[in-house]
Short mmCIF file of C-alpha atoms and ligand atoms in Angstrom, two decimals:
data_model
loop_
_atom_site.label_atom_id
_atom_site.label_comp_id
_atom_site.label_asym_id
_atom_site.label_seq_id
_atom_site.Cartn_x
_atom_site.Cartn_y
_atom_site.Cartn_z
CA MET A 219 -0.11 0.07 -0.37
CA THR A 220 1.82 3.43 -1.58
CA THR A 221 1.55 6.07 2.08
CA SER A 222 -1.51 7.70 -0.19
CA LYS A 223 -3.21 4.80 0.13
CA PHE A 224 -3.09 4.25 3.22
CA LEU A 225 -3.86 8.30 4.00
CA ILE A 226 -7.15 7.56 2.37
CA PHE A 227 -8.01 4.41 4.53
CA MET A 228 -6.91 5.48 6.93
CA LEU A 229 -9.45 8.81 6.80
CA VAL A 230 -12.39 6.32 5.70
CA ALA A 231 -11.77 3.86 8.43
CA VAL A 232 -12.41 6.93 10.65
CA PHE A 233 -15.24 7.91 9.11
CA LEU A 234 -16.59 4.25 9.93
CA VAL A 235 -15.94 4.45 12.86
CA GLY A 236 -17.55 8.35 13.17
CA ILE A 237 -21.12 6.80 11.45
CA PHE A 238 -21.25 3.71 13.55
CA ALA A 239 -20.83 5.81 16.94
CA VAL A 240 -22.86 8.04 15.97
CA ALA A 241 -25.74 6.11 14.79
CA GLY A 242 -25.44 3.81 17.67
CA CYS A 243 -24.97 0.63 15.10
CA ALA A 244 -22.76 -1.61 15.77
CA PRO A 245 -23.71 -2.02 19.41
CA GLU A 246 -27.48 -2.18 18.56
CA GLU A 247 -26.61 -5.53 18.25
CA ALA A 248 -25.29 -6.30 21.34
CA VAL A 249 -26.76 -4.00 24.20
CA PRO A 250 -30.18 -4.41 24.32
CA GLU A 251 -30.79 -8.24 25.58
CA GLU A 252 -28.43 -7.50 28.36
CA PRO A 253 -30.53 -5.81 30.23
CA ASP A 254 -33.27 -7.56 31.26
CA VAL A 255 -30.83 -11.13 32.09
CA GLU A 256 -30.29 -9.28 35.06
CA GLU A 257 -32.50 -8.84 36.81
CA PRO A 258 -33.86 -12.17 37.64
CA GLU A 259 -30.61 -12.31 39.21
CA ASP A 260 -31.98 -9.85 41.89
CA GLU A 261 -35.38 -11.74 42.45
CA GLU A 262 -33.96 -14.24 43.51
CA PRO A 263 -32.92 -14.37 46.69
CA GLU A 264 -36.25 -13.15 48.22
CA VAL A 265 -38.02 -16.22 47.57
CA ASP A 266 -36.44 -17.61 49.93
CA GLU A 267 -36.95 -15.16 52.53
CA PRO A 268 -39.62 -15.21 54.74
CA GLY A 269 -43.21 -13.97 53.67
CA ALA A 270 -42.60 -14.75 50.10
CA VAL A 271 -45.43 -15.74 48.77
CA THR A 272 -45.86 -19.96 47.69
CA ARG A 273 -48.22 -21.33 44.69
CA VAL A 274 -50.19 -24.18 44.68
CA ASN A 275 -52.28 -25.60 41.74
CA MET A 276 -55.49 -27.34 43.17
CA GLY A 277 -57.23 -29.46 40.26
CA ALA A 278 -60.58 -28.51 39.95
CA GLY A 279 -64.02 -30.16 38.39
CA TRP A 280 -66.23 -29.49 35.29
CA VAL A 281 -66.39 -25.60 35.19
CA THR A 282 -70.30 -26.19 35.61
CA GLY A 283 -70.28 -29.04 38.21
CA VAL A 284 -69.62 -27.93 42.36
CA TYR A 285 -65.42 -27.81 42.57
CA TYR A 286 -64.78 -25.59 40.65
CA PRO A 287 -66.83 -23.34 42.33
CA LEU A 288 -66.03 -24.30 45.75
CA ALA A 289 -62.11 -24.38 44.68
CA GLY A 290 -62.64 -20.57 44.03
CA ALA A 291 -64.06 -20.03 47.25
CA MET A 292 -60.92 -21.45 48.71
CA SER A 293 -59.02 -19.29 46.04
CA ARG A 294 -60.16 -16.15 47.74
CA ILE A 295 -60.23 -17.10 51.25
CA ALA A 296 -56.04 -18.05 50.44
CA HIS A 297 -56.59 -14.32 48.78
CA THR A 298 -57.86 -12.85 51.52
CA SER A 299 -56.78 -13.89 53.82
CA ILE A 300 -54.07 -16.90 53.50
CA ASP A 301 -50.52 -15.13 54.96
CA ASP A 302 -47.56 -16.64 52.39
CA ILE A 303 -50.20 -18.40 49.79
CA SER A 304 -51.67 -18.29 46.31
CA LEU A 305 -53.45 -20.28 45.27
CA THR A 306 -54.37 -20.83 41.35
CA VAL A 307 -57.28 -23.46 40.49
CA GLU A 308 -57.70 -25.42 37.35
CA SER A 309 -60.95 -26.73 35.92
CA SER A 310 -60.28 -30.84 34.85
CA GLY A 311 -62.19 -33.70 33.83
CA ALA A 312 -62.15 -34.76 37.45
CA SER A 313 -61.59 -37.02 39.86
CA ALA A 314 -59.70 -39.72 37.80
CA VAL A 315 -57.36 -37.34 36.23
CA ASN A 316 -56.47 -35.18 38.85
CA SER A 317 -55.25 -38.38 40.67
CA ARG A 318 -52.93 -38.64 38.00
CA MET A 319 -51.87 -35.33 37.87
CA ILE A 320 -51.22 -35.39 42.10
CA GLY A 321 -49.02 -38.37 40.64
CA SER A 322 -47.05 -36.79 37.82
CA MET A 323 -46.70 -33.96 40.45
CA ASP A 324 -48.79 -31.80 38.28
CA LEU A 325 -51.06 -30.46 40.58
CA ASP A 326 -50.36 -29.71 44.73
CA MET A 327 -54.03 -30.32 45.61
CA ALA A 328 -57.38 -31.44 44.13
CA ILE A 329 -60.79 -32.51 44.89
CA VAL A 330 -61.99 -35.71 43.98
CA GLN A 331 -63.89 -38.74 45.04
CA ASN A 332 -63.24 -40.46 47.96
CA ASP A 333 -64.07 -43.90 45.93
CA VAL A 334 -61.44 -42.88 43.12
CA ALA A 335 -58.72 -41.23 45.51
CA TYR A 336 -58.55 -45.18 47.42
CA TYR A 337 -58.90 -47.34 44.05
CA ALA A 338 -56.24 -44.59 42.72
CA PHE A 339 -53.94 -44.67 46.25
CA HIS A 340 -54.22 -48.30 46.26
CA GLY A 341 -54.17 -49.29 42.76
CA GLU A 342 -57.14 -50.54 41.61
CA GLY A 343 -59.51 -51.29 39.47
CA ALA A 344 -59.47 -50.25 35.23
CA ALA A 345 -58.26 -46.97 35.64
CA PHE A 346 -55.38 -46.91 37.72
CA GLU A 347 -54.69 -50.89 38.01
CA GLY A 348 -51.14 -51.77 37.90
CA ASN A 349 -50.19 -47.74 39.08
CA PRO A 350 -50.89 -47.00 42.47
CA ILE A 351 -50.81 -43.33 43.28
CA GLU A 352 -48.42 -44.35 46.24
CA ASN A 353 -47.73 -40.37 46.88
CA MET A 354 -51.42 -38.65 47.79
CA ARG A 355 -52.49 -37.83 51.07
CA GLY A 356 -55.94 -36.72 52.50
CA MET A 357 -56.83 -32.96 53.68
CA PHE A 358 -60.56 -32.92 54.62
CA SER A 359 -63.74 -34.54 53.19
CA LEU A 360 -66.30 -32.20 52.06
CA TYR A 361 -70.12 -33.34 50.62
CA PRO A 362 -71.61 -35.58 49.52
CA GLU A 363 -71.70 -36.55 45.94
CA PRO A 364 -74.60 -38.20 44.29
CA VAL A 365 -74.90 -40.88 40.94
CA GLN A 366 -77.01 -38.83 39.34
CA LEU A 367 -78.20 -40.41 36.02
CA VAL A 368 -80.57 -37.63 34.37
CA ALA A 369 -83.05 -39.20 31.44
CA ALA A 370 -84.52 -36.80 29.05
CA ALA A 371 -88.96 -37.47 29.29
CA GLY A 372 -89.86 -39.86 27.38
CA SER A 373 -86.84 -41.95 26.93
CA GLY A 374 -88.24 -44.64 29.12
CA ILE A 375 -85.54 -45.55 31.19
CA GLU A 376 -86.88 -46.68 34.77
CA SER A 377 -84.07 -48.13 35.95
CA PRO A 378 -80.06 -48.39 34.98
CA ALA A 379 -81.36 -52.31 33.38
CA ASP A 380 -83.05 -49.98 30.86
CA LEU A 381 -79.85 -47.99 29.50
CA ALA A 382 -79.84 -51.28 27.11
CA GLY A 383 -80.17 -50.58 23.22
CA LYS A 384 -79.99 -46.26 24.54
CA ASN A 385 -77.56 -43.76 23.66
CA VAL A 386 -75.96 -42.79 27.02
CA ALA A 387 -72.89 -40.34 28.00
CA LEU A 388 -71.24 -42.22 31.13
CA GLY A 389 -69.50 -39.06 31.80
CA PRO A 390 -66.41 -37.08 30.98
CA LEU A 391 -62.92 -38.85 30.12
CA GLY A 392 -61.13 -39.43 33.36
CA SER A 393 -63.84 -38.32 35.42
CA GLY A 394 -65.29 -39.91 39.10
CA ALA A 395 -68.59 -39.90 37.09
CA GLU A 396 -67.55 -42.43 34.39
CA VAL A 397 -65.90 -45.17 37.22
CA ASN A 398 -69.27 -44.82 38.58
CA ALA A 399 -71.18 -45.29 35.81
CA LEU A 400 -69.49 -48.45 34.60
CA GLN A 401 -69.90 -49.78 37.89
CA VAL A 402 -73.94 -49.02 38.07
CA LEU A 403 -73.75 -50.81 33.99
CA GLU A 404 -72.21 -53.13 35.59
CA ALA A 405 -74.41 -54.04 38.65
CA ALA A 406 -77.45 -53.73 35.90
CA GLY A 407 -75.67 -56.70 34.24
CA LEU A 408 -75.24 -54.76 31.34
CA SER A 409 -72.40 -54.01 29.82
CA GLU A 410 -71.06 -50.83 26.92
CA ASP A 411 -71.77 -53.22 24.43
CA ASP A 412 -75.05 -53.37 24.99
CA LEU A 413 -75.67 -49.77 24.83
CA ALA A 414 -76.08 -48.27 21.48
CA SER A 415 -73.70 -45.74 21.87
CA ALA A 416 -71.13 -44.48 25.39
CA GLU A 417 -70.14 -41.09 24.45
CA ARG A 418 -67.09 -39.44 27.26
CA LEU A 419 -68.77 -35.95 26.71
CA GLU A 420 -67.35 -33.14 28.90
CA ALA A 421 -70.47 -32.45 31.23
CA GLY A 422 -71.54 -29.10 29.77
CA GLU A 423 -71.37 -31.02 26.36
CA ALA A 424 -73.68 -33.73 27.76
CA ALA A 425 -76.42 -31.44 29.00
CA ASP A 426 -76.34 -30.12 25.60
CA PHE A 427 -76.54 -33.70 23.26
CA LEU A 428 -78.95 -33.98 25.92
CA ARG A 429 -81.30 -31.31 25.18
CA ASP A 430 -80.91 -31.94 21.55
CA GLY A 431 -81.89 -35.86 21.91
CA ARG A 432 -78.66 -36.85 20.96
CA ILE A 433 -78.27 -38.80 23.83
CA ASP A 434 -80.78 -40.20 26.13
CA ALA A 435 -79.43 -39.93 29.20
CA ALA A 436 -76.04 -39.22 31.48
CA PHE A 437 -74.48 -40.18 34.48
CA PHE A 438 -72.76 -37.16 36.61
CA THR A 439 -71.43 -38.30 40.02
CA VAL A 440 -71.76 -34.58 41.26
CA GLY A 441 -72.63 -32.48 44.18
CA ILE A 442 -76.71 -31.97 44.41
CA GLY A 443 -77.99 -28.78 42.69
CA ALA A 444 -74.92 -28.61 40.14
CA SER A 445 -75.43 -26.03 37.25
CA VAL A 446 -74.58 -28.47 34.86
CA ILE A 447 -78.20 -30.21 35.86
CA ASP A 448 -79.75 -27.50 37.33
CA GLU A 449 -80.17 -25.39 33.88
CA LEU A 450 -80.59 -28.59 31.64
CA SER A 451 -83.65 -28.99 34.71
CA VAL A 452 -84.96 -25.66 33.03
CA MET A 453 -84.68 -25.59 29.23
CA THR A 454 -85.16 -29.48 28.62
CA ASP A 455 -87.56 -32.31 30.31
CA ILE A 456 -85.95 -34.54 32.58
CA TYR A 457 -86.13 -36.37 35.49
CA LEU A 458 -83.43 -38.51 37.76
CA VAL A 459 -83.35 -42.48 37.26
CA ASN A 460 -83.64 -44.06 40.52
CA ILE A 461 -81.03 -46.29 41.44
CA VAL A 462 -82.86 -48.73 44.11
CA GLY A 463 -83.31 -52.61 45.36
CA ASP A 464 -80.82 -54.96 43.94
CA ILE A 465 -78.33 -52.89 41.83
CA ALA A 466 -78.36 -50.14 45.00
CA GLU A 467 -77.54 -53.68 47.00
CA THR A 468 -74.99 -55.53 44.90
CA LEU A 469 -73.33 -51.16 44.47
CA ILE A 470 -73.53 -51.27 47.58
CA ASN A 471 -72.26 -54.62 49.05
CA THR A 472 -68.84 -54.52 46.12
CA TYR A 473 -67.75 -51.07 46.46
CA PRO A 474 -68.10 -49.95 50.22
CA PHE A 475 -67.97 -45.42 49.73
CA TYR A 476 -71.27 -45.91 48.15
CA ALA A 477 -74.76 -45.02 49.92
CA SER A 478 -77.99 -44.42 49.96
CA VAL A 479 -78.89 -40.91 49.32
CA THR A 480 -82.86 -38.92 48.68
CA ILE A 481 -82.29 -36.48 45.91
CA PRO A 482 -85.35 -34.10 47.27
CA GLY A 483 -88.11 -32.89 44.45
CA ASP A 484 -86.89 -29.58 45.02
CA ALA A 485 -83.36 -29.20 43.96
CA TYR A 486 -83.89 -28.24 40.56
CA THR A 487 -86.64 -27.38 37.93
CA ASP A 488 -89.55 -29.52 37.49
CA VAL A 489 -87.38 -32.98 38.70
CA PRO A 490 -89.62 -35.09 40.88
CA GLU A 491 -87.60 -36.95 43.90
CA ALA A 492 -85.43 -39.43 43.62
CA GLU A 493 -83.41 -42.80 44.88
CA THR A 494 -79.91 -42.63 44.27
CA ILE A 495 -76.58 -43.89 45.76
CA SER A 496 -73.78 -41.56 46.70
CA VAL A 497 -69.94 -41.17 47.30
CA LEU A 498 -68.39 -38.26 49.33
CA SER A 499 -65.46 -36.01 47.86
CA ILE A 500 -62.20 -34.92 49.76
CA ILE A 501 -59.10 -32.71 49.10
CA VAL A 502 -55.79 -34.02 48.80
CA THR A 503 -52.34 -33.16 48.23
CA ARG A 504 -49.02 -34.66 47.99
CA GLU A 505 -46.78 -36.32 50.57
CA ASP A 506 -43.84 -33.73 49.73
CA MET A 507 -46.04 -30.50 50.30
CA ASP A 508 -44.41 -28.85 53.56
CA ALA A 509 -46.77 -29.70 56.84
CA ASP A 510 -46.74 -26.60 57.60
CA LEU A 511 -48.25 -24.97 54.21
CA VAL A 512 -50.74 -28.53 54.05
CA TYR A 513 -51.88 -27.14 58.15
CA ASN A 514 -51.75 -22.88 57.56
CA PHE A 515 -54.66 -24.13 54.21
CA MET A 516 -56.74 -25.76 56.30
CA ARG A 517 -57.03 -23.07 59.41
CA GLY A 518 -57.10 -20.87 56.98
CA ILE A 519 -59.88 -22.45 55.09
CA PHE A 520 -61.78 -23.59 58.24
CA ASP A 521 -61.11 -20.00 59.62
CA ASN A 522 -63.46 -18.51 56.90
CA ILE A 523 -65.92 -21.71 56.70
CA GLN A 524 -68.71 -19.24 55.23
CA VAL A 525 -67.07 -18.30 52.34
CA ILE A 526 -67.27 -21.93 51.08
CA HIS A 527 -70.87 -22.03 52.53
CA ASP A 528 -72.32 -18.42 49.99
CA ALA A 529 -70.34 -20.57 47.47
CA HIS A 530 -72.88 -22.75 46.49
CA ASP A 531 -75.96 -24.79 48.54
CA VAL A 532 -73.64 -27.35 48.72
CA GLY A 533 -70.88 -25.16 50.16
CA GLN A 534 -72.70 -25.62 53.40
CA LEU A 535 -71.91 -28.80 53.81
CA VAL A 536 -68.72 -28.37 54.41
CA THR A 537 -68.12 -28.48 57.89
CA LEU A 538 -65.40 -28.87 60.76
CA ASP A 539 -67.69 -31.53 62.01
CA THR A 540 -67.81 -33.77 59.05
CA ALA A 541 -63.95 -32.88 58.00
CA LEU A 542 -62.76 -36.84 58.94
CA ASP A 543 -65.83 -38.70 57.22
CA GLY A 544 -65.06 -41.20 54.59
CA MET A 545 -60.92 -39.96 54.18
CA SER A 546 -60.00 -42.61 52.05
CA VAL A 547 -56.66 -42.11 51.76
CA PRO A 548 -53.72 -41.62 54.84
CA LEU A 549 -54.01 -38.29 56.08
CA HIS A 550 -50.81 -35.38 55.23
CA PRO A 551 -48.99 -34.51 58.84
CA GLY A 552 -50.26 -31.08 57.83
CA ALA A 553 -53.76 -32.50 58.59
CA GLU A 554 -53.11 -34.69 60.94
CA ARG A 555 -51.40 -31.56 63.63
CA PHE A 556 -55.02 -30.02 62.53
CA PHE A 557 -57.64 -32.73 63.45
CA GLU A 558 -55.19 -33.60 66.49
CA GLU A 559 -55.82 -29.39 67.47
CA GLU A 560 -59.52 -29.38 67.31
CA GLY A 561 -59.19 -32.42 69.12
CA MET A 562 -60.93 -35.07 66.57
CA MET A 563 -58.25 -37.80 66.54
N1 LIG B 829 -67.38 -36.22 40.88
C1 LIG B 829 -67.01 -36.03 39.79
C2 LIG B 829 -66.19 -35.96 38.84
O1 LIG B 829 -65.13 -36.78 39.63
C3 LIG B 829 -66.33 -33.71 39.76
C4 LIG B 829 -67.88 -33.64 39.90
C5 LIG B 829 -67.47 -31.28 40.28
O2 LIG B 829 -66.68 -30.87 38.95
O3 LIG B 829 -68.35 -30.85 40.03
O4 LIG B 829 -66.25 -36.61 37.98
#
């Protein structure tokens, strides 16, 4: 390179560096990301500080059922009255899928039927055979859940045995309702193959199908007054099929979680009183959940039980007196401490 060419080169170089500096072109690629990357490091130590909020998620059930509104009430209690716990509620098919998600650590707490919890913990029945959910622990019992077999007016279904040749929704996939529906069919001497069709529909969808005449009957194991049946009864002529006599007796003798129950004539709109069988709903958690957290959560719920009573008619059946009824899995140490302090064990 000659001297003059070198000078021209240097001038161009200096000129270009000047332009980049003014326009900020050169640094642009590297600079913007960095400050954001640093931020989480500043926040991290706070997580371990006393007073940090622990986020807990709870598997509820159908949006049109009772688990979901009651879990929502618990979330409000956590928000207003329990220090350091925030509760997120997840809707789901319900009992069976909730149990599996406790097993897979995807849920911290869940509302489940006490029969399904027992089958899950012991690895029994089609849904859990060979796959026990051993980390499931009990917290407290909630309220009775009758097996409500809803039939369309004019379907001619007088007993579960009459479901032969009918189109029937057996409950949402992964629900306890489905577990119960299959047991009822079996006790009536039927299998799914005896039905014209056996559907697994989300609860609200089953109600829509019934209203539209696409199915003749649907099983819902759910608290009395659940909006899924309540709203259907306003729009469509329906009734509840009695599950009584030999079929009820067989079920109660074979599966110890069932008890006889009456659904009063004023539970829904123009739906006469019916006799059926019922299980109970309970709240479960994981064995590895902190005992203080479980204790504080229960203390908060029972100190503010009025919020649960106000959330749904069935919420009034959630009481301290009945909080150990039908508990079908071993209690969590935090729950044990709570019941010991209450003088209940
Ligand atoms: N008991 C129902 C089930 O597990 C859920 C009812 C509800 O969501 O309220 O199938």
